[in-house]
Tab-separated table of C-alpha atoms in Angstrom:
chain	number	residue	atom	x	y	z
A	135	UNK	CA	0.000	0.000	0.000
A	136	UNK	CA	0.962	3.585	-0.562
A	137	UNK	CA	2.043	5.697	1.818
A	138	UNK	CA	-0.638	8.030	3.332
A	139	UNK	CA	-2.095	10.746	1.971
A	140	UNK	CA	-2.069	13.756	3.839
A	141	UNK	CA	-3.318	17.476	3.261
A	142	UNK	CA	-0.478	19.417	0.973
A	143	UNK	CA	-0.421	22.610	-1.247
A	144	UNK	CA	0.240	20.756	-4.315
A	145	UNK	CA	0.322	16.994	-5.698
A	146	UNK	CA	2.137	15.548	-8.411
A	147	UNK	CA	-0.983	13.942	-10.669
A	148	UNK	CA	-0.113	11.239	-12.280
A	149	UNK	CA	-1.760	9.692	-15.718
A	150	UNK	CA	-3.099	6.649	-14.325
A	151	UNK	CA	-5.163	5.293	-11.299
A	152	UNK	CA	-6.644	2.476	-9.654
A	153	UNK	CA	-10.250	2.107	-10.018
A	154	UNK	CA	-13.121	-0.257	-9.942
A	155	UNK	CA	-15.550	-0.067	-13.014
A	156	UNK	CA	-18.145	-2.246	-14.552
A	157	UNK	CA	-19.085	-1.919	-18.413
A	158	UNK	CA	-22.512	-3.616	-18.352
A	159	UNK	CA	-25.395	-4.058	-15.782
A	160	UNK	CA	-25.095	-7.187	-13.298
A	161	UNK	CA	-21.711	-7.209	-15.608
A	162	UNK	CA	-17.699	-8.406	-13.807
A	163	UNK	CA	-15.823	-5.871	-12.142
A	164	UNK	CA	-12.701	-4.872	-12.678
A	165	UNK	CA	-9.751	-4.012	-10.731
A	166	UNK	CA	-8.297	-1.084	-12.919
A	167	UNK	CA	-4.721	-0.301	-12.269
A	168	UNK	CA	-4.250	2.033	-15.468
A	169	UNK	CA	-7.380	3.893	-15.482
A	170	UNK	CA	-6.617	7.149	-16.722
A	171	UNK	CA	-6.925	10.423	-14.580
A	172	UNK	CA	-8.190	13.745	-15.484
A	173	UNK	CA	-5.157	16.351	-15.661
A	174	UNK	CA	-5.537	19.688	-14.963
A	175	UNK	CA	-5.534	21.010	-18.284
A	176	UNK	CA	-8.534	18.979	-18.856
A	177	UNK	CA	-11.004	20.108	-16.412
A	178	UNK	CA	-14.152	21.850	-17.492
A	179	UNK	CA	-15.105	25.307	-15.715
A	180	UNK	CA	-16.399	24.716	-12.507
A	181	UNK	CA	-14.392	21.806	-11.721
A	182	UNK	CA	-11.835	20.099	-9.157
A	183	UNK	CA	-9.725	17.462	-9.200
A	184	UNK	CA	-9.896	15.282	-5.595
A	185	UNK	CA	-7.618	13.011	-4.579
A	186	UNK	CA	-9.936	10.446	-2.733
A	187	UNK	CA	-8.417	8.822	0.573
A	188	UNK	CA	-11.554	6.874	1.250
A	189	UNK	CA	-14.684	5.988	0.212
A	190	UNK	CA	-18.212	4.747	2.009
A	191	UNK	CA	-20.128	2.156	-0.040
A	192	UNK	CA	-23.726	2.498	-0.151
A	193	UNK	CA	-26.586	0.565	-1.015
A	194	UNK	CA	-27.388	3.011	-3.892
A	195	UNK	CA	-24.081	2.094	-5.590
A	196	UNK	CA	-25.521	-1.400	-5.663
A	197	UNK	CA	-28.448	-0.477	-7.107
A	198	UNK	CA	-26.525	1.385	-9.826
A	199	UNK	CA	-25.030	-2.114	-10.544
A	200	UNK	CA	-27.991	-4.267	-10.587
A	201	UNK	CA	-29.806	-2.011	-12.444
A	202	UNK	CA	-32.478	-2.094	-10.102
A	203	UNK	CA	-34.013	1.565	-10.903
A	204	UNK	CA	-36.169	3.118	-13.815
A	205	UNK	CA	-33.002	5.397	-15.011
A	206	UNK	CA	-30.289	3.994	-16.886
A	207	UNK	CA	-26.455	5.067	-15.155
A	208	UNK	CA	-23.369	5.701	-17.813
A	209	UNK	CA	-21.719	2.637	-18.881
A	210	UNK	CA	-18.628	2.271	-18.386
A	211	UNK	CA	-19.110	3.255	-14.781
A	212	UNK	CA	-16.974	4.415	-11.708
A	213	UNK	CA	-18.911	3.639	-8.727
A	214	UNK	CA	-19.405	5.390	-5.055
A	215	UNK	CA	-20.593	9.035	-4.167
A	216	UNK	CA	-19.340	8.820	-0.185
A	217	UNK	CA	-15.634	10.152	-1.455
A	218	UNK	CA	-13.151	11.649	1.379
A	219	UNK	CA	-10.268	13.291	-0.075
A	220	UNK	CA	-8.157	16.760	-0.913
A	221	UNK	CA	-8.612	19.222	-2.809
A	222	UNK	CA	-5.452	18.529	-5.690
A	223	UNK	CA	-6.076	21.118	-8.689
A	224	UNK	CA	-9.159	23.605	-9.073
A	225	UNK	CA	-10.309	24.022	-12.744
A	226	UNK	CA	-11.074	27.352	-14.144
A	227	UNK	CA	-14.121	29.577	-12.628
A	228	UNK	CA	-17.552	29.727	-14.009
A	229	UNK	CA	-18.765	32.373	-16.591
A	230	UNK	CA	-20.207	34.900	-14.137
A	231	UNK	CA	-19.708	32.776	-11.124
A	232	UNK	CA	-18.439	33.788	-7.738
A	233	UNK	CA	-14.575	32.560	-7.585
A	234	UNK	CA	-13.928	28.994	-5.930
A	235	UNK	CA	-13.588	29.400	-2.123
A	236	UNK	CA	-11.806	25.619	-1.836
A	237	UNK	CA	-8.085	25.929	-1.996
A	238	UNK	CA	-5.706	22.722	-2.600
A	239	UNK	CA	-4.906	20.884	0.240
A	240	UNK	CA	-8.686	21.203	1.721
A	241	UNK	CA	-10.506	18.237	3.360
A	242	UNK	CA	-13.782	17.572	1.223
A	243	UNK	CA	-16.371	15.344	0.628
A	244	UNK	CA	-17.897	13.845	-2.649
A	245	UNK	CA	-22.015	13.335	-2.327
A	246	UNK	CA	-24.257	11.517	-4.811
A	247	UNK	CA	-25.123	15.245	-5.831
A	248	UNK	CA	-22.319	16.292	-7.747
A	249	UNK	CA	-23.850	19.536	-9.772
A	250	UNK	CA	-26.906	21.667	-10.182
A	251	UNK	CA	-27.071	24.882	-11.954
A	252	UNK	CA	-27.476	26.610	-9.080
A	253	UNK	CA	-30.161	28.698	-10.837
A	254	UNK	CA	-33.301	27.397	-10.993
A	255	UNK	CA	-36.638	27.391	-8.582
A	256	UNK	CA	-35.407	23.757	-7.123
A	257	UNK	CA	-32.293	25.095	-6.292
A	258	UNK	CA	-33.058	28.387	-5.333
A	259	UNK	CA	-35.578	26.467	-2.524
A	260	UNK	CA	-32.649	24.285	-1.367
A	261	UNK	CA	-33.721	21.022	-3.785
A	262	UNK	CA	-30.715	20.742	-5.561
A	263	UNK	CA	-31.051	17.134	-6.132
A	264	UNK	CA	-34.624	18.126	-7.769
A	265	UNK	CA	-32.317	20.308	-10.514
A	266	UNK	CA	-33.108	19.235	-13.925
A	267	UNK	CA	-29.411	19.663	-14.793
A	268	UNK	CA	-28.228	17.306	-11.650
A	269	UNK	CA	-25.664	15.188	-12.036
A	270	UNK	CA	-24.759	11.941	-9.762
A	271	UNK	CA	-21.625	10.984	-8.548
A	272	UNK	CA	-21.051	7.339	-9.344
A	273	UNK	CA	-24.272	7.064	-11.243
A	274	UNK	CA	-24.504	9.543	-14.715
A	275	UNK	CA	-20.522	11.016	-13.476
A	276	UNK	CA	-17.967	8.390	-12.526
A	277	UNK	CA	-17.494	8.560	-9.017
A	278	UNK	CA	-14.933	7.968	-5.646
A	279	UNK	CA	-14.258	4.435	-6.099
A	280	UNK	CA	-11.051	5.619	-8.194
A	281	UNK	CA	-8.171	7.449	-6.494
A	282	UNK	CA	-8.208	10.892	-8.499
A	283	UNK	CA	-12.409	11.912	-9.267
A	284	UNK	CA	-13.312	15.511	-10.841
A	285	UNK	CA	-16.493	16.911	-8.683
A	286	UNK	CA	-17.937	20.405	-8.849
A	287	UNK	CA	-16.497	22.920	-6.854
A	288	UNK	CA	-19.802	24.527	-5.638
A	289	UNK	CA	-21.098	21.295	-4.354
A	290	UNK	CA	-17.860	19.865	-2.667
A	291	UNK	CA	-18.218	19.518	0.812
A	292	UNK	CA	-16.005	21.045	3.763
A	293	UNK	CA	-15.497	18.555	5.920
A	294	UNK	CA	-14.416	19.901	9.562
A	295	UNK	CA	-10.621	20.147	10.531
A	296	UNK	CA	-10.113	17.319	12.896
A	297	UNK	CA	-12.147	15.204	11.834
A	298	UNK	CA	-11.110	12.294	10.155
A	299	UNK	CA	-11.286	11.071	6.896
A	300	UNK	CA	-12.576	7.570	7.148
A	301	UNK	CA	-15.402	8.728	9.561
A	302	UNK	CA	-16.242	11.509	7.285
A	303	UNK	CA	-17.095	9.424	4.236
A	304	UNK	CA	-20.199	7.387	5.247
A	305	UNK	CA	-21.431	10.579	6.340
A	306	UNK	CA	-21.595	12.093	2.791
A	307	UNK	CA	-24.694	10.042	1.856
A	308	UNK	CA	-25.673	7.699	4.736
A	309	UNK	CA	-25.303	10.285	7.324
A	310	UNK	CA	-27.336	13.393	5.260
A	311	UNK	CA	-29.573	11.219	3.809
A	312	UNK	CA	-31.074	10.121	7.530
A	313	UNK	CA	-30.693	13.659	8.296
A	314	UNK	CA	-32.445	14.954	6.104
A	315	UNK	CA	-35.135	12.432	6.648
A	316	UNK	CA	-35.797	12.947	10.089
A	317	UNK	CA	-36.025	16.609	9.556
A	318	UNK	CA	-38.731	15.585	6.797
A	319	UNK	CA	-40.394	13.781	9.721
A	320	UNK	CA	-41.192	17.177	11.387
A	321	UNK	CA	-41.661	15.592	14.730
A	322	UNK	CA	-40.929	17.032	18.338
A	323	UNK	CA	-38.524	16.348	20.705
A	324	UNK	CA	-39.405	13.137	22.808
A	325	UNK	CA	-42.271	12.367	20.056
A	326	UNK	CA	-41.602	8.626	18.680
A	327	UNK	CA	-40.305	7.769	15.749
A	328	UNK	CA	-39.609	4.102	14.283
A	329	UNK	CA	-36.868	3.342	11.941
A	330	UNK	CA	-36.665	-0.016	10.417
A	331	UNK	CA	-33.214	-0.946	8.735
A	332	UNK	CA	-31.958	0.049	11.864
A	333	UNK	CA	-28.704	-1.857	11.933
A	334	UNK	CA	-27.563	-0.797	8.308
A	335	UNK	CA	-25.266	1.668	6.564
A	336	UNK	CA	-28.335	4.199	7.205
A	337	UNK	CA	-30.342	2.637	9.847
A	338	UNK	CA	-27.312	2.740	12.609
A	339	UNK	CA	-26.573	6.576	11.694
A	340	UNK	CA	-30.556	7.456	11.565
A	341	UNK	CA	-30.876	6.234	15.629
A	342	UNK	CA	-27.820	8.795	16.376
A	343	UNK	CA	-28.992	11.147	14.405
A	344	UNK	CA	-32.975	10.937	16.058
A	345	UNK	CA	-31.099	10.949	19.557
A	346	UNK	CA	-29.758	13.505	18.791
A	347	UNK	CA	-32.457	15.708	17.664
A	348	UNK	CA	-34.229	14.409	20.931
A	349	UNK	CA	-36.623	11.791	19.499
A	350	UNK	CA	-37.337	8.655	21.300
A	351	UNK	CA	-35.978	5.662	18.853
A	352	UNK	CA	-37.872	2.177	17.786
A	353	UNK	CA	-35.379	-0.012	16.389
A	354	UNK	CA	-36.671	-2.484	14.261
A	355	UNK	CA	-33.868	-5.212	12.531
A	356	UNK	CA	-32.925	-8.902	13.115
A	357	UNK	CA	-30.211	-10.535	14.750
A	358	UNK	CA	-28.268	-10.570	17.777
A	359	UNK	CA	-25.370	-8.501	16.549
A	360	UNK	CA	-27.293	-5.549	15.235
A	361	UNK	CA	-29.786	-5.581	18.723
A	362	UNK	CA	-25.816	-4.880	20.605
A	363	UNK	CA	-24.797	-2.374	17.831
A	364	UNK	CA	-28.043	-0.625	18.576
A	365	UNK	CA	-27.620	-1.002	21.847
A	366	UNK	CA	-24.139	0.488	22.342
A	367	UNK	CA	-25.733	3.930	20.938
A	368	UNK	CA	-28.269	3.617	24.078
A	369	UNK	CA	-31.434	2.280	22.148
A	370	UNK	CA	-33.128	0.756	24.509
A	371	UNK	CA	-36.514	-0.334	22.156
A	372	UNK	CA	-35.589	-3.304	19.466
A	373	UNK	CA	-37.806	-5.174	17.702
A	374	UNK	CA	-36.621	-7.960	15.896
A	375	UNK	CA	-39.010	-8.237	12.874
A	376	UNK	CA	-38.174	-12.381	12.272
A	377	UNK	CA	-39.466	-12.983	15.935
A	378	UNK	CA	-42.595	-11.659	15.687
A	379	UNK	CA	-45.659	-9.328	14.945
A	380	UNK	CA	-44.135	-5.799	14.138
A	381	UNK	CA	-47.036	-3.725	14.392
A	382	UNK	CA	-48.151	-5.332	17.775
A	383	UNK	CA	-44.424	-4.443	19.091
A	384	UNK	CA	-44.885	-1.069	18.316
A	385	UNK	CA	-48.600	-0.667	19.694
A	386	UNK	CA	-46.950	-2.150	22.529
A	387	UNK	CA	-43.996	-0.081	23.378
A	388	UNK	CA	-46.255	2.986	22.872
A	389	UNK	CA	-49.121	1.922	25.105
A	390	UNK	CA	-51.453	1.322	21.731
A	391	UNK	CA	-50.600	4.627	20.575
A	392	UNK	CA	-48.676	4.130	17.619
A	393	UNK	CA	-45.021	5.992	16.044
A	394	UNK	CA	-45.145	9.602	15.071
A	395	UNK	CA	-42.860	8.828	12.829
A	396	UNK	CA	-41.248	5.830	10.526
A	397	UNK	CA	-38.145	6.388	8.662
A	398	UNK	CA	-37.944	3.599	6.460
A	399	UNK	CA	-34.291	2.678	5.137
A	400	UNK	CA	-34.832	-0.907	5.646
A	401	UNK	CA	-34.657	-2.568	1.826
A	402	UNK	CA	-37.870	-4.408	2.036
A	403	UNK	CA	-41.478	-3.237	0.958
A	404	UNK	CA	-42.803	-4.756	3.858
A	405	UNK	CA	-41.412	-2.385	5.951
A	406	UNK	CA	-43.966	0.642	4.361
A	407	UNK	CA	-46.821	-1.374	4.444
A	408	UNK	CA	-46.297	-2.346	8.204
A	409	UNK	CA	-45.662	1.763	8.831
A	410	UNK	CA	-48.743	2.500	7.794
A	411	UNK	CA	-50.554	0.008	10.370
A	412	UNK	CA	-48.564	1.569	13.314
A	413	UNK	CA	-48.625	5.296	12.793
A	414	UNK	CA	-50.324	7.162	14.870
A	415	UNK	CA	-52.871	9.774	13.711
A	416	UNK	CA	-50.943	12.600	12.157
A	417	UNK	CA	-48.044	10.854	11.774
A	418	UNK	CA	-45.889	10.554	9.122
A	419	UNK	CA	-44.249	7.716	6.767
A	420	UNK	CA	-40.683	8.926	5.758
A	421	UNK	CA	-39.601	6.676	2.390
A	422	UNK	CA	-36.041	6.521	2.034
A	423	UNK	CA	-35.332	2.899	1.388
A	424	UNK	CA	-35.733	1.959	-2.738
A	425	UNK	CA	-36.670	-1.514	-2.585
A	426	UNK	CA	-36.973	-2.622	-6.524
A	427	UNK	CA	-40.456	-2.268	-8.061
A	428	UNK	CA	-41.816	-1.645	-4.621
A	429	UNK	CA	-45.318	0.374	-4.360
A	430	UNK	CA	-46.909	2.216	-1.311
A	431	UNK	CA	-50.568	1.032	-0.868
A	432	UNK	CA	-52.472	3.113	1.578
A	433	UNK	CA	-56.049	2.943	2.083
A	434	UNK	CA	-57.571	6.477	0.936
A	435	UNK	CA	-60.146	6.702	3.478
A	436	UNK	CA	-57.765	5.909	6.690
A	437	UNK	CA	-55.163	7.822	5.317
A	438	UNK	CA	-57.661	10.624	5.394
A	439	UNK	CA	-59.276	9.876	8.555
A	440	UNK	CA	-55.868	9.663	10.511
A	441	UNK	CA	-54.018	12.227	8.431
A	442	UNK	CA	-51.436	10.128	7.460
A	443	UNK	CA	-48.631	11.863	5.656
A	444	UNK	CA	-46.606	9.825	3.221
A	445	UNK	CA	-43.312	11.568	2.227
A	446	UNK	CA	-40.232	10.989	-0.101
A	447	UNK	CA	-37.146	12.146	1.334
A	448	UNK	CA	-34.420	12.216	-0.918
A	449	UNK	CA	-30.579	13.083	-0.490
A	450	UNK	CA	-30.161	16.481	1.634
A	451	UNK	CA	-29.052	19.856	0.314
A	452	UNK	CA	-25.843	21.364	0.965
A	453	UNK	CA	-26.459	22.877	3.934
A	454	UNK	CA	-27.884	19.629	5.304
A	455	UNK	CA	-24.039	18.149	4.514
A	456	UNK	CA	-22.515	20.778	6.554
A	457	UNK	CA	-25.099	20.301	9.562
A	458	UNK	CA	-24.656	16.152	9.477
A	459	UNK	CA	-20.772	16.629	9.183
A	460	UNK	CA	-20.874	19.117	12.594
A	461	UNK	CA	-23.182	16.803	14.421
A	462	UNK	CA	-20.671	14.007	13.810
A	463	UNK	CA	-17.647	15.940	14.469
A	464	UNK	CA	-18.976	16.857	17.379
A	465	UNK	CA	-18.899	13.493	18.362
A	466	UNK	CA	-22.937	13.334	18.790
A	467	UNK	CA	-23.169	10.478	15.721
A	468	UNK	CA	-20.522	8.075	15.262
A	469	UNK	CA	-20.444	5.686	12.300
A	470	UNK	CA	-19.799	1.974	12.926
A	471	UNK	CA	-17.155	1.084	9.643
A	472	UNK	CA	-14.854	-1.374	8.754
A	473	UNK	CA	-12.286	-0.280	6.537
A	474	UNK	CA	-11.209	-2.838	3.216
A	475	UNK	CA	-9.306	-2.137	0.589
A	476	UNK	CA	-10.820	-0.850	-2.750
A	477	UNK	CA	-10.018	-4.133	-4.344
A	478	UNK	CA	-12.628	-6.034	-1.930
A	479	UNK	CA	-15.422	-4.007	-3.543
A	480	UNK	CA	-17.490	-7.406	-5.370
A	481	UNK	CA	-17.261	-8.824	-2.484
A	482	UNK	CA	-19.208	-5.661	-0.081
A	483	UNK	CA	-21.315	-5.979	-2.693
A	484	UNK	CA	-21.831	-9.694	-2.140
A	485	UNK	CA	-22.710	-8.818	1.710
A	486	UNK	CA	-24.727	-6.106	1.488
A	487	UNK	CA	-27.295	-8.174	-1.418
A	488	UNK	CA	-27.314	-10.745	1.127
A	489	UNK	CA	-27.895	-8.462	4.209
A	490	UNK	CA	-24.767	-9.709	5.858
A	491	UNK	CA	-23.300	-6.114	6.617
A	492	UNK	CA	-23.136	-4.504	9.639
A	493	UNK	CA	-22.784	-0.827	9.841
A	494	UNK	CA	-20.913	0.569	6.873
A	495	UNK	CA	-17.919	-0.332	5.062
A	496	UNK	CA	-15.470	2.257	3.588
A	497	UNK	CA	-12.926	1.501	1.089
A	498	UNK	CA	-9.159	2.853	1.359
A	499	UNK	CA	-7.827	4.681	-1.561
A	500	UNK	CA	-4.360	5.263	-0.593
């Protein structure tokens, strides 16, 4: 392995990386050891060259490769939108843009947003992943699971001094993703809110993130490993959901009066339709969890009679980046990662399909 990469005020680019791509759907991986890297000369207004130390791996990237959503990605593809790195080489400004505030040698983050004009009504309301001109890291741009990846200087994320790299990374999209979510929720502090998928990549952030804010957390997962990684961030309600009745567990632990909240991340479509039986009147169903060709069914007239609302909560804004980074340098969310090398990458993918993972696992780029 390479030495480590540390924060400097220049780097000598070379011409070729190591990567990971895939050139077809459900297609092999490879390994790429002479994939070739964007040199300075090359980059587009707008643009920055990062030199990625680590990056997260997130169910999304797996979707990407299984093809599991209506939207086709670019083929070939470089994977993963959690990217830690430095800033290495900033390309030249925008027409009529404010200059680049990022010098080289800054600690930033890659997200699945990687661009938005910047301009338009979405963006201007703080939806920049609603832009009709967004682009997505690792999806329709090639993303961090290469060692030198071009992002967009206006959506780059600080990431606090201090904090470290490897911690930083499942943040990115895990981390403001939950976030983001349970600020979608629109609960109050001590008001319930259940989160099934609790022991994944998202689910283990969302708990810290809902202690946090003050809520009081329903776990819901299986197995005795996640119930003591729950458990170590002081959840105290788990509901194991291959041991029995969900929605009876929940009526339970709230004295019959149902969640005010569910953030969904699990990767099931049962876990929506259960939501809906356990919600309390005004509460709300957060979806973030994309199970494939998965539909929410809710009954019109108890939807309408409770006041159910059903929301979509996609990837946060920038702000919400900075906020979720702050909260977990601040030691108030901590992510539970192993750390692999990039090569291992078909086989995280192997584990997460078959719901093996625990926590998150980031991949060193060094």
């Amino acid at each position: 392995m390479s030495s480590q990469v540390v924060s400097q005020t220049s780097y000598e680019i070379p011409k070729t990386q190591r990567a990971v791509t895939f050139a077809e759907t459900h297609g092999p991986h490879t390994i790429q050891t002479d994939w070739p890297v964007t040199q300075p000369s090359e980059l587009k207004p707008g643009e920055v060259l990062v030199r990625v130390v680590y990056s997260g791996v997130c169910h999304t990237d797996l979707h990407a490769w299984l093809g599991d959503w209506p939207l086709e990605n670019k083929l070939p593809l470089v994977g993963g939108h959690e990217g830690s790195g430095y800033v290495a080489f900033i390309g030249p400004p925008l027409e009529g843009a404010e200059p680049c505030t990022l010098k080289v040698g800054d600690a930033v983050g890659i997200k699945w947003l990687a661009d938005s004009c910047l301009h338009c009504e979405e963006c201007g309301k703080g939806f920049e992943s609603s832009c009709g001109q967004a682009k997505n890291s690792g999806f329709s741009v090639d993303g961090s699971f290469q060692q030198w990846a071009v992002s967009w200087g206006a959506h780059l994320t600080p990431i606090p001094a201090g904090f470290p790299l490897a911690n930083a990374a499942p943040i990115l999209c895990a981390g403001v993703t939950v976030y983001k979510a349970l600020k979608e929720a629109a609960i109050l502090k001590g008001e319930v809110v259940v989160i099934p998928g609790a022991g994944g990549g998202l689910g283990h952030l969302a708990v810290q993130y809902a202690k946090a804010m003050g809520y009081r957390v329903i776990a819901i997962d299986s197995g005795a490993e996640k119930e003591k990684l729950l458990a170590s961030y002081g959840v105290t309600d788990f509901i194991d959901y291959q041991k029995g009745d969900v929605v009876e567990a929940v009526q339970k632990l709230t004295d019959g009066a149902g969640a005010h909240a569910a953030v969904v991340v699990a990767s099931g479509s049962q876990a929506y339709e259960q939501a809906l039986q356990y919600l309390r009147p005004h509460g709300a169903l957060v979806c973030v969890g994309m199970p494939p060709n998965a539909d929410i069914r809710a009954n019109v007239f108890w939807t309408v009679v409770k006041s159910h609302r059903i929301i979509g909560s996609y990837v946060g804004n920038r702000q919400d980046a900075i906020e979720a980074l702050e909260l977990a340098a601040a030691g108030k969310v901590h992510t539970t990662f192993t750390i692999e090398p990039l090569a291992n990458l078909p086989s995280v993918f192997e584990r997460m399909h078959a719901l093996t993972l625990n926590g998150r696992i980031v991949l060193d780029l060094q």
